């Protein structure tokens, strides 16, 4: 089954054209023309979402769960076509797209299960105490309620799981919030076929057609208009620090500011402690290389910086990592822009004083080969630019002279999505000293693993202190992410007949 994109927006259940067009830039296969959204298109989409909220926001959890299940079914019904156009546009291999599609449908069904159980409502009830002295207490019931239309921005590196029907959309729809998606220009055809699946589910479930809308475009104007629309109540975003911060500032400057839930990236530091380094340094080094190169390093959880104690064991570790990286061939990057930024980052690091180049090579446009650099803790501490993310299969190995130096580095780190400890039992005291620092720095702390691969589960936190994300109290993965699009309402002495449906 081959999918031929219409190239249009989906607004209020209708496929809508625009005069302005942009062309997709697939890694392989045919390019297609797509409409560029306008302020009028954004207004129509958001207005439709607001109109849908008056029914969808007051629907039962069961009806919304059935809708989420129906979306998952419709995506699976288009599996072959989704994989085909997704591979063409992103350059990702078939196995990756198949796996990501499973993750996408899996999280839709997970949210359906979650809201059927009702845990997201955080129900609290303080019964009336009419005889309490000196004053009686009224009957108080707390329920989490949906906030209204939500804007979602598709991510470049996950054309399915973090995009049109990804985690932000699933969480918002589960909460009872209609969604307006700003499609990502890197994979507009993939976005359209997923929108088609959601539209089919909307029709099947007899919902208001404005419950889901897709506006395409390759300009910043579309995103700016979306986050500034007065009817949008919150924004979900996965992308670059620069782009996310610009949208965050627009949300804050609105006459009525709204929350911006941005996941902006991270270098995900890994600390290899001495006993673990001694016992299994080569294995850790090879695992680090595999994690760095997974998906051409285009994961926000890519472990870009590793810290080890200086000495012969560090030399062995760097040799093992360099050998493993040297065996990895070129990989296709998601976009020409991402590839250019990666090549620029490589050059900047190669020209940085105090860094030794261990692995590097030339690569063709829109491809990347691994890069590895080595430096000392003092150079790292004195050069803040070394803590900045380079999106791709690139790692920096930093050697530390003392435990105190390692602690100093941990304290100086900015907010991260993840921090990792590689340790054995003999490292417990050292790890115990690091843990209070690392839990303040990251949303997820790992021991003896690698952060690439984010489990979709009740306990997962995918977020962290700024600049990893713009809201350290939120997660964009897992069932807790639904709380971003709910707000608590207390109902005082309200009879059951007037309480919201659950």
CSV table of C-alpha atoms in Angstrom, one decimal:
chain,number,residue,atom,x,y,z
A,1,UNK,CA,0.0,0.0,0.0
A,2,UNK,CA,1.6,3.3,-1.2
A,3,UNK,CA,0.4,6.5,0.3
A,4,UNK,CA,0.1,9.6,-1.9
A,5,UNK,CA,-0.1,12.7,0.3
A,6,UNK,CA,-2.8,15.3,-0.4
A,7,UNK,CA,-0.5,18.0,0.9
A,8,UNK,CA,-3.3,19.7,2.8
A,9,UNK,CA,-4.1,20.6,6.4
A,10,UNK,CA,-6.8,18.8,8.4
A,11,UNK,CA,-9.0,21.4,10.0
A,12,UNK,CA,-12.4,20.7,11.5
A,13,UNK,CA,-12.6,17.3,9.7
A,14,UNK,CA,-11.9,18.8,6.3
A,15,UNK,CA,-8.7,18.6,4.2
A,16,UNK,CA,-7.9,22.3,3.5
A,17,UNK,CA,-5.5,23.7,0.9
A,18,UNK,CA,-3.4,26.8,1.0
A,19,UNK,CA,-2.0,28.8,-1.8
A,20,UNK,CA,1.6,28.8,-0.4
A,21,UNK,CA,3.4,25.5,-0.8
A,22,UNK,CA,6.7,23.9,0.4
A,23,UNK,CA,8.4,20.8,-0.9
A,24,UNK,CA,9.4,17.9,1.3
A,25,UNK,CA,13.1,16.8,1.4
A,26,UNK,CA,13.0,13.1,1.7
A,27,UNK,CA,16.2,11.1,2.3
A,28,UNK,CA,15.1,8.9,-0.7
A,29,UNK,CA,12.0,8.6,-2.8
A,30,UNK,CA,9.7,11.2,-4.3
A,31,UNK,CA,9.3,14.7,-2.9
A,32,UNK,CA,5.8,16.1,-2.4
A,33,UNK,CA,4.2,19.6,-2.2
A,34,UNK,CA,2.5,20.6,1.1
A,35,UNK,CA,0.4,23.6,2.1
A,36,UNK,CA,2.0,26.3,4.2
A,37,UNK,CA,-0.3,27.2,7.0
A,38,UNK,CA,-1.4,30.8,7.5
A,39,UNK,CA,-2.7,32.8,10.5
A,40,UNK,CA,-6.2,32.2,9.1
A,41,UNK,CA,-5.6,28.4,9.0
A,42,UNK,CA,-4.3,28.4,12.6
A,43,UNK,CA,-7.4,30.4,13.7
A,44,UNK,CA,-9.8,28.0,12.0
A,45,UNK,CA,-8.0,25.0,13.6
A,46,UNK,CA,-8.0,26.4,17.1
A,47,UNK,CA,-11.5,27.7,16.8
A,48,UNK,CA,-12.6,24.2,15.8
A,49,UNK,CA,-10.7,22.7,18.7
A,50,UNK,CA,-12.4,25.1,21.1
A,51,UNK,CA,-15.8,24.3,19.7
A,52,UNK,CA,-15.0,20.5,20.1
A,53,UNK,CA,-14.0,21.1,23.7
A,54,UNK,CA,-17.6,21.8,24.8
A,55,UNK,CA,-18.5,18.2,24.0
A,56,UNK,CA,-15.2,16.3,24.2
A,57,UNK,CA,-14.0,18.0,27.4
A,58,UNK,CA,-17.1,16.8,29.2
A,59,UNK,CA,-17.2,13.3,27.8
A,60,UNK,CA,-16.6,10.2,29.8
A,61,UNK,CA,-13.3,8.6,30.4
A,62,UNK,CA,-14.6,5.4,28.7
A,63,UNK,CA,-15.5,7.3,25.5
A,64,UNK,CA,-12.1,8.9,25.3
A,65,UNK,CA,-10.4,5.6,26.0
A,66,UNK,CA,-12.4,4.0,23.1
A,67,UNK,CA,-11.2,6.9,20.9
A,68,UNK,CA,-7.6,6.3,21.8
A,69,UNK,CA,-7.9,2.6,21.1
A,70,UNK,CA,-9.6,3.4,17.7
A,71,UNK,CA,-6.7,5.7,16.7
A,72,UNK,CA,-4.2,2.9,17.5
A,73,UNK,CA,-6.3,0.5,15.4
A,74,UNK,CA,-6.4,2.9,12.5
A,75,UNK,CA,-2.7,3.5,12.6
A,76,UNK,CA,-2.1,-0.3,12.6
A,77,UNK,CA,-4.4,-0.6,9.6
A,78,UNK,CA,-2.0,1.8,7.7
A,79,UNK,CA,1.2,0.2,9.0
A,80,UNK,CA,2.8,-0.6,5.7
A,81,UNK,CA,2.1,2.8,4.2
A,82,UNK,CA,3.2,4.6,7.3
A,83,UNK,CA,6.5,2.7,7.4
A,84,UNK,CA,7.1,3.4,3.7
A,85,UNK,CA,6.7,7.1,3.7
A,86,UNK,CA,8.3,7.4,7.2
A,87,UNK,CA,11.5,5.7,5.9
A,88,UNK,CA,11.5,7.9,2.8
A,89,UNK,CA,11.2,11.2,4.6
A,90,UNK,CA,13.4,10.4,7.6
A,91,UNK,CA,16.0,8.0,6.3
A,92,UNK,CA,15.4,5.8,9.3
A,93,UNK,CA,15.4,2.0,8.7
A,94,UNK,CA,12.3,0.0,8.4
A,95,UNK,CA,12.9,-1.8,11.7
A,96,UNK,CA,13.2,1.5,13.6
A,97,UNK,CA,9.9,2.8,12.0
A,98,UNK,CA,8.1,-0.5,12.7
A,99,UNK,CA,9.3,-0.3,16.4
A,100,UNK,CA,8.3,3.3,16.7
A,101,UNK,CA,4.9,2.7,15.3
A,102,UNK,CA,4.4,0.0,18.0
A,103,UNK,CA,5.5,2.4,20.6
A,104,UNK,CA,3.0,5.0,19.3
A,105,UNK,CA,0.1,2.6,19.4
A,106,UNK,CA,1.2,1.2,22.7
A,107,UNK,CA,1.2,4.5,24.4
A,108,UNK,CA,-2.2,5.3,23.0
A,109,UNK,CA,-3.6,2.1,24.5
A,110,UNK,CA,-1.7,2.7,27.7
A,111,UNK,CA,-3.4,6.0,28.2
A,112,UNK,CA,-6.7,4.3,27.4
A,113,UNK,CA,-6.1,1.9,30.2
A,114,UNK,CA,-4.9,4.6,32.5
A,115,UNK,CA,-8.0,6.8,32.2
A,116,UNK,CA,-10.3,3.8,32.4
A,117,UNK,CA,-8.9,3.2,35.9
A,118,UNK,CA,-9.5,6.8,36.8
A,119,UNK,CA,-6.2,7.5,38.6
A,120,UNK,CA,-5.6,10.6,36.6
A,121,UNK,CA,-8.6,12.3,38.2
A,122,UNK,CA,-6.8,12.4,41.7
A,123,UNK,CA,-10.3,12.3,43.3
A,124,UNK,CA,-10.3,13.7,46.8
A,125,UNK,CA,-13.4,14.1,49.1
A,126,UNK,CA,-13.7,15.9,52.4
A,127,UNK,CA,-17.2,15.1,53.6
A,128,UNK,CA,-19.3,17.8,55.2
A,129,UNK,CA,-19.0,18.4,58.9
A,130,UNK,CA,-22.1,20.4,59.7
A,131,UNK,CA,-21.7,20.1,63.5
A,132,UNK,CA,-18.0,21.1,63.5
A,133,UNK,CA,-17.2,23.9,65.9
A,134,UNK,CA,-16.5,26.8,65.8
A,135,UNK,CA,-17.5,26.6,62.1
A,136,UNK,CA,-19.0,23.8,60.0
A,137,UNK,CA,-17.1,22.3,57.0
A,138,UNK,CA,-18.8,22.2,53.6
A,139,UNK,CA,-18.6,19.1,51.4
A,140,UNK,CA,-15.5,19.4,49.2
A,141,UNK,CA,-14.7,17.3,46.2
A,142,UNK,CA,-11.5,17.7,44.1
A,143,UNK,CA,-11.3,16.5,40.5
A,144,UNK,CA,-8.7,17.1,37.8
A,145,UNK,CA,-10.4,18.7,34.8
A,146,UNK,CA,-9.2,19.2,31.2
A,147,UNK,CA,-7.8,22.7,30.4
A,148,UNK,CA,-9.0,23.2,26.8
A,149,UNK,CA,-7.3,23.1,23.4
A,150,UNK,CA,-3.6,22.1,23.4
A,151,UNK,CA,-1.0,22.9,20.7
A,152,UNK,CA,1.5,20.1,19.9
A,153,UNK,CA,4.7,20.5,17.9
A,154,UNK,CA,5.9,17.4,16.0
A,155,UNK,CA,9.5,16.4,16.7
A,156,UNK,CA,12.1,15.9,14.0
A,157,UNK,CA,13.7,12.7,15.4
A,158,UNK,CA,10.6,10.7,16.2
A,159,UNK,CA,8.2,11.1,13.2
A,160,UNK,CA,5.7,8.8,15.0
A,161,UNK,CA,6.1,8.5,18.8
A,162,UNK,CA,6.8,12.2,19.5
A,163,UNK,CA,4.8,13.8,16.6
A,164,UNK,CA,1.3,13.8,15.2
A,165,UNK,CA,-0.2,11.0,17.4
A,166,UNK,CA,2.8,10.9,19.8
A,167,UNK,CA,2.9,11.2,23.5
A,168,UNK,CA,1.8,14.8,23.8
A,169,UNK,CA,-1.2,14.2,21.6
A,170,UNK,CA,-2.1,11.0,23.4
A,171,UNK,CA,-1.9,12.6,26.8
A,172,UNK,CA,-4.0,15.7,25.8
A,173,UNK,CA,-6.7,13.6,24.1
A,174,UNK,CA,-6.8,11.3,27.2
A,175,UNK,CA,-7.2,14.3,29.4
A,176,UNK,CA,-10.1,15.6,27.4
A,177,UNK,CA,-8.3,18.3,25.5
A,178,UNK,CA,-8.7,18.8,21.7
A,179,UNK,CA,-5.4,19.1,19.9
A,180,UNK,CA,-3.9,21.3,17.1
A,181,UNK,CA,-0.7,19.8,15.8
A,182,UNK,CA,1.9,21.9,14.0
A,183,UNK,CA,3.3,19.3,11.6
A,184,UNK,CA,7.0,19.0,11.3
A,185,UNK,CA,8.4,20.0,7.9
A,186,UNK,CA,10.9,17.1,8.0
A,187,UNK,CA,8.2,14.5,7.7
A,188,UNK,CA,4.9,16.1,6.5
A,189,UNK,CA,3.7,13.1,4.6
A,190,UNK,CA,4.1,10.9,7.7
A,191,UNK,CA,2.2,13.5,9.7
A,192,UNK,CA,-0.6,13.5,7.1
A,193,UNK,CA,-1.1,9.8,7.0
A,194,UNK,CA,-1.3,9.7,10.9
A,195,UNK,CA,-3.7,12.6,10.8
A,196,UNK,CA,-5.8,10.5,8.3
A,197,UNK,CA,-5.8,7.7,10.9
A,198,UNK,CA,-7.0,10.0,13.7
A,199,UNK,CA,-9.6,11.5,11.4
A,200,UNK,CA,-11.0,8.0,10.7
A,201,UNK,CA,-11.1,7.2,14.4
A,202,UNK,CA,-12.9,10.5,15.0
A,203,UNK,CA,-15.6,9.6,12.5
A,204,UNK,CA,-15.8,6.0,13.8
A,205,UNK,CA,-16.4,7.3,17.3
A,206,UNK,CA,-18.8,10.0,16.2
A,207,UNK,CA,-16.8,12.8,17.8
A,208,UNK,CA,-16.8,16.5,17.0
A,209,UNK,CA,-14.4,16.9,14.0
A,210,UNK,CA,-12.5,19.6,15.7
A,211,UNK,CA,-11.1,17.3,18.3
A,212,UNK,CA,-8.0,16.9,16.2
A,213,UNK,CA,-6.4,19.3,13.7
A,214,UNK,CA,-3.2,19.3,11.7
A,215,UNK,CA,-1.6,22.5,10.3
A,216,UNK,CA,1.4,22.0,8.0
A,217,UNK,CA,4.1,24.5,7.3
A,218,UNK,CA,7.8,25.2,7.1
A,219,UNK,CA,7.9,28.7,8.6
A,220,UNK,CA,8.1,30.0,12.1
A,221,UNK,CA,5.1,32.1,11.6
A,222,UNK,CA,2.8,29.1,11.9
A,223,UNK,CA,4.2,28.0,15.2
A,224,UNK,CA,4.2,31.6,16.5
A,225,UNK,CA,0.6,32.1,15.6
A,226,UNK,CA,-0.4,28.8,17.2
A,227,UNK,CA,1.2,29.4,20.6
A,228,UNK,CA,-0.1,33.0,20.7
A,229,UNK,CA,-3.7,32.1,19.8
A,230,UNK,CA,-5.9,33.2,22.8
A,231,UNK,CA,-7.9,29.9,22.8
A,232,UNK,CA,-4.8,27.7,23.2
A,233,UNK,CA,-4.4,26.7,26.8
A,234,UNK,CA,-1.0,24.8,26.8
A,235,UNK,CA,1.8,23.8,24.5
A,236,UNK,CA,3.7,20.5,24.1
A,237,UNK,CA,7.0,20.7,22.3
A,238,UNK,CA,10.0,18.5,21.6
A,239,UNK,CA,12.9,20.1,19.8
A,240,UNK,CA,15.9,22.3,20.0
A,241,UNK,CA,16.8,24.6,22.9
A,242,UNK,CA,16.8,27.7,20.6
A,243,UNK,CA,13.4,27.0,19.0
A,244,UNK,CA,11.8,25.9,22.2
A,245,UNK,CA,13.0,28.9,24.1
A,246,UNK,CA,11.6,31.2,21.5
A,247,UNK,CA,8.2,29.6,21.7
A,248,UNK,CA,8.4,29.5,25.5
A,249,UNK,CA,9.0,33.3,25.6
A,250,UNK,CA,6.1,33.9,23.3
A,251,UNK,CA,3.8,31.9,25.7
A,252,UNK,CA,5.1,34.0,28.6
A,253,UNK,CA,4.5,37.3,26.9
A,254,UNK,CA,0.9,36.6,26.0
A,255,UNK,CA,-1.7,38.8,27.7
A,256,UNK,CA,-2.8,35.5,29.4
A,257,UNK,CA,0.4,33.4,29.8
A,258,UNK,CA,0.1,29.7,29.3
A,259,UNK,CA,2.3,26.8,30.3
A,260,UNK,CA,4.9,25.7,27.7
A,261,UNK,CA,6.0,22.1,28.2
A,262,UNK,CA,9.2,22.0,26.2
A,263,UNK,CA,11.6,19.1,26.1
A,264,UNK,CA,14.7,20.8,24.8
A,265,UNK,CA,17.6,18.3,24.9
A,266,UNK,CA,20.4,17.2,27.1
A,267,UNK,CA,24.0,15.8,27.0
A,268,UNK,CA,23.0,13.1,29.5
A,269,UNK,CA,26.3,12.7,31.4
A,270,UNK,CA,27.6,9.3,32.4
A,271,UNK,CA,30.0,8.7,35.4
A,272,UNK,CA,32.0,5.5,35.2
A,273,UNK,CA,33.2,4.8,38.8
A,274,UNK,CA,36.5,3.2,39.5
A,275,UNK,CA,35.6,-0.4,40.5
A,276,UNK,CA,33.3,-0.7,37.5
A,277,UNK,CA,35.9,0.8,35.3
A,278,UNK,CA,38.5,-1.8,36.6
A,279,UNK,CA,36.1,-4.8,36.3
A,280,UNK,CA,34.4,-4.1,33.0
A,281,UNK,CA,35.7,-1.0,31.4
A,282,UNK,CA,35.9,-2.4,27.9
A,283,UNK,CA,32.3,-3.6,28.1
A,284,UNK,CA,31.1,-0.2,29.3
A,285,UNK,CA,33.1,1.5,26.6
A,286,UNK,CA,31.5,-0.7,23.9
A,287,UNK,CA,28.1,-0.1,25.3
A,288,UNK,CA,28.6,3.6,25.3
A,289,UNK,CA,29.7,3.5,21.7
A,290,UNK,CA,26.6,1.5,20.8
A,291,UNK,CA,24.4,4.0,22.6
A,292,UNK,CA,26.1,7.0,21.0
A,293,UNK,CA,25.6,5.6,17.5
A,294,UNK,CA,22.0,4.3,17.9
A,295,UNK,CA,19.9,6.1,15.4
A,296,UNK,CA,22.9,8.1,14.2
A,297,UNK,CA,22.9,9.7,17.7
A,298,UNK,CA,19.7,11.5,17.1
A,299,UNK,CA,18.1,10.9,20.5
A,300,UNK,CA,17.6,13.5,23.1
A,301,UNK,CA,18.9,10.9,25.6
A,302,UNK,CA,22.1,10.3,23.8
A,303,UNK,CA,24.9,10.0,26.4
A,304,UNK,CA,27.3,12.6,25.0
A,305,UNK,CA,29.7,13.0,27.8
A,306,UNK,CA,31.4,10.4,30.0
A,307,UNK,CA,33.6,10.9,33.0
A,308,UNK,CA,36.3,8.5,34.2
A,309,UNK,CA,39.3,8.6,36.5
A,310,UNK,CA,42.5,9.5,34.8
A,311,UNK,CA,45.3,6.9,34.4
A,312,UNK,CA,45.9,3.6,32.5
A,313,UNK,CA,42.3,2.4,32.9
A,314,UNK,CA,41.1,5.6,31.2
A,315,UNK,CA,43.5,5.0,28.3
A,316,UNK,CA,42.1,1.4,27.9
A,317,UNK,CA,38.5,2.8,28.1
A,318,UNK,CA,39.1,5.4,25.4
A,319,UNK,CA,40.9,2.9,23.2
A,320,UNK,CA,37.9,0.4,23.5
A,321,UNK,CA,35.4,3.2,22.8
A,322,UNK,CA,37.4,4.5,19.8
A,323,UNK,CA,37.7,1.0,18.4
A,324,UNK,CA,34.0,0.4,18.7
A,325,UNK,CA,33.1,3.8,17.2
A,326,UNK,CA,35.6,3.2,14.4
A,327,UNK,CA,33.7,0.2,13.3
A,328,UNK,CA,30.5,2.1,12.8
A,329,UNK,CA,29.8,3.3,9.3
A,330,UNK,CA,28.0,6.4,8.0
A,331,UNK,CA,24.3,6.8,8.8
A,332,UNK,CA,21.6,9.0,7.3
A,333,UNK,CA,20.6,12.0,9.3
A,334,UNK,CA,17.0,13.1,9.6
A,335,UNK,CA,17.4,16.3,7.7
A,336,UNK,CA,20.0,18.3,5.8
A,337,UNK,CA,19.9,20.9,8.6
A,338,UNK,CA,20.6,18.4,11.4
A,339,UNK,CA,23.5,16.9,9.3
A,340,UNK,CA,25.0,20.4,8.7
A,341,UNK,CA,24.7,21.3,12.4
A,342,UNK,CA,26.5,18.0,13.4
A,343,UNK,CA,29.3,18.6,10.9
A,344,UNK,CA,29.7,22.2,12.3
A,345,UNK,CA,29.8,20.8,15.9
A,346,UNK,CA,32.5,18.4,14.9
A,347,UNK,CA,34.6,21.1,13.4
A,348,UNK,CA,34.2,23.4,16.4
A,349,UNK,CA,35.3,20.7,18.9
A,350,UNK,CA,38.2,19.7,16.7
A,351,UNK,CA,39.4,23.3,16.8
A,352,UNK,CA,38.9,23.6,20.6
A,353,UNK,CA,42.1,24.0,22.6
A,354,UNK,CA,42.6,21.2,25.1
A,355,UNK,CA,40.6,18.5,23.2
A,356,UNK,CA,42.3,15.5,21.7
A,357,UNK,CA,40.5,14.1,18.6
A,358,UNK,CA,40.3,10.3,19.0
A,359,UNK,CA,37.8,9.4,16.2
A,360,UNK,CA,36.7,11.5,13.3
A,361,UNK,CA,36.1,11.2,9.5
A,362,UNK,CA,34.6,13.0,6.6
A,363,UNK,CA,31.0,12.1,5.7
A,364,UNK,CA,28.7,12.9,2.8
A,365,UNK,CA,25.9,15.4,3.0
A,366,UNK,CA,23.0,14.3,5.2
A,367,UNK,CA,25.1,11.5,6.7
A,368,UNK,CA,27.1,11.3,9.9
A,369,UNK,CA,30.1,9.2,11.1
A,370,UNK,CA,31.0,8.9,14.8
A,371,UNK,CA,33.3,11.4,16.5
A,372,UNK,CA,35.1,11.0,19.8
A,373,UNK,CA,37.1,13.6,21.8
A,374,UNK,CA,39.1,13.5,25.0
A,375,UNK,CA,39.9,16.2,27.6
A,376,UNK,CA,40.6,16.8,31.2
A,377,UNK,CA,38.2,17.9,34.0
A,378,UNK,CA,39.9,21.2,34.3
A,379,UNK,CA,39.5,22.0,30.6
A,380,UNK,CA,35.9,20.8,30.8
A,381,UNK,CA,35.2,23.0,33.8
A,382,UNK,CA,36.7,26.1,32.3
A,383,UNK,CA,34.9,25.8,28.9
A,384,UNK,CA,31.1,25.8,29.3
A,385,UNK,CA,30.6,25.2,25.6
A,386,UNK,CA,31.7,21.6,26.0
A,387,UNK,CA,28.5,21.0,27.9
A,388,UNK,CA,26.4,22.0,24.9
A,389,UNK,CA,24.6,19.3,23.0
A,390,UNK,CA,25.8,18.2,19.6
A,391,UNK,CA,23.0,16.3,18.0
A,392,UNK,CA,24.5,13.2,16.5
A,393,UNK,CA,26.9,10.2,17.2
A,394,UNK,CA,29.5,12.3,19.1
A,395,UNK,CA,31.0,11.7,22.5
A,396,UNK,CA,33.4,13.5,24.8
A,397,UNK,CA,35.5,11.5,27.3
A,398,UNK,CA,36.6,13.6,30.3
A,399,UNK,CA,39.2,12.3,32.8
A,400,UNK,CA,39.0,13.4,36.4
A,401,UNK,CA,41.9,13.5,38.9
A,402,UNK,CA,40.1,13.2,42.2
A,403,UNK,CA,36.7,12.5,43.7
A,404,UNK,CA,36.5,16.2,44.6
A,405,UNK,CA,36.9,17.1,40.9
A,406,UNK,CA,34.2,14.7,40.0
A,407,UNK,CA,31.8,16.2,42.5
A,408,UNK,CA,32.7,19.7,41.2
A,409,UNK,CA,31.8,18.6,37.7
A,410,UNK,CA,28.5,17.2,38.9
A,411,UNK,CA,27.6,20.4,40.7
A,412,UNK,CA,28.4,22.5,37.7
A,413,UNK,CA,26.3,20.5,35.3
A,414,UNK,CA,23.1,22.1,33.9
A,415,UNK,CA,19.7,20.4,34.0
A,416,UNK,CA,19.6,17.1,32.2
A,417,UNK,CA,17.1,14.6,31.1
A,418,UNK,CA,19.2,11.8,32.5
A,419,UNK,CA,22.4,11.1,34.5
A,420,UNK,CA,24.0,7.7,34.6
A,421,UNK,CA,26.2,5.9,37.1
A,422,UNK,CA,28.2,2.9,36.0
A,423,UNK,CA,29.2,1.3,39.3
A,424,UNK,CA,30.0,-1.9,41.2
A,425,UNK,CA,29.4,-2.6,44.9
A,426,UNK,CA,32.8,-1.3,45.8
A,427,UNK,CA,31.8,2.1,44.3
A,428,UNK,CA,28.8,2.6,46.7
A,429,UNK,CA,30.4,5.2,48.8
A,430,UNK,CA,31.4,7.3,45.8
A,431,UNK,CA,28.0,6.9,44.3
A,432,UNK,CA,26.3,7.8,47.5
A,433,UNK,CA,28.1,11.2,47.4
A,434,UNK,CA,27.0,11.8,43.9
A,435,UNK,CA,23.4,10.9,44.2
A,436,UNK,CA,22.1,14.0,46.0
A,437,UNK,CA,23.6,16.1,43.2
A,438,UNK,CA,22.4,14.0,40.3
A,439,UNK,CA,18.8,13.8,41.5
A,440,UNK,CA,18.8,17.6,41.5
A,441,UNK,CA,20.2,17.7,38.0
A,442,UNK,CA,18.1,15.1,36.1
A,443,UNK,CA,14.6,13.8,35.7
A,444,UNK,CA,15.9,10.2,35.4
A,445,UNK,CA,18.9,8.7,37.2
A,446,UNK,CA,20.2,5.4,35.9
A,447,UNK,CA,22.6,2.8,37.3
A,448,UNK,CA,24.4,0.3,35.0
A,449,UNK,CA,22.5,1.1,31.9
A,450,UNK,CA,22.4,3.5,29.0
A,451,UNK,CA,19.8,6.2,28.7
A,452,UNK,CA,18.9,5.7,25.1
A,453,UNK,CA,15.5,4.0,25.2
A,454,UNK,CA,12.8,5.6,27.3
A,455,UNK,CA,10.2,3.2,28.7
A,456,UNK,CA,6.6,4.3,28.4
A,457,UNK,CA,5.3,3.5,31.8
A,458,UNK,CA,3.6,4.9,34.9
A,459,UNK,CA,6.9,5.6,36.7
A,460,UNK,CA,8.8,7.2,33.8
A,461,UNK,CA,10.0,10.8,33.9
A,462,UNK,CA,11.2,12.3,30.7
A,463,UNK,CA,12.0,15.9,31.6
A,464,UNK,CA,14.3,17.7,34.0
A,465,UNK,CA,15.5,21.0,35.2
A,466,UNK,CA,16.1,23.7,32.6
A,467,UNK,CA,17.5,23.6,29.9
A,468,UNK,CA,16.5,19.9,29.6
A,469,UNK,CA,12.9,21.0,29.8
A,470,UNK,CA,11.0,24.2,30.6
A,471,UNK,CA,9.0,22.6,33.4
A,472,UNK,CA,10.9,20.5,35.9
A,473,UNK,CA,7.7,19.2,37.4
A,474,UNK,CA,6.4,17.5,34.3
A,475,UNK,CA,7.2,14.6,32.0
A,476,UNK,CA,6.5,14.1,28.3
A,477,UNK,CA,6.6,10.3,28.5
A,478,UNK,CA,4.5,8.0,30.7
A,479,UNK,CA,1.0,8.3,32.2
A,480,UNK,CA,2.1,11.1,34.5
A,481,UNK,CA,2.3,13.3,31.4
A,482,UNK,CA,-1.5,13.6,31.4
A,483,UNK,CA,-1.3,15.9,34.4
A,484,UNK,CA,0.2,18.7,32.1
A,485,UNK,CA,-3.2,19.1,30.5
A,486,UNK,CA,-5.4,18.9,33.6
A,487,UNK,CA,-6.1,21.4,36.4
A,488,UNK,CA,-7.7,20.7,39.8
A,489,UNK,CA,-11.2,22.0,40.5
A,490,UNK,CA,-12.8,21.9,43.9
A,491,UNK,CA,-16.6,21.4,43.9
A,492,UNK,CA,-18.1,22.7,47.1
A,493,UNK,CA,-21.6,21.5,48.1
A,494,UNK,CA,-22.2,20.6,44.5
A,495,UNK,CA,-24.8,17.8,44.1
A,496,UNK,CA,-23.8,14.7,42.3
A,497,UNK,CA,-26.1,15.5,39.4
A,498,UNK,CA,-24.0,18.5,38.6
A,499,UNK,CA,-20.6,17.0,38.9
A,500,UNK,CA,-18.5,16.3,35.8
A,501,UNK,CA,-18.7,12.9,34.1
A,502,UNK,CA,-15.9,10.5,34.9
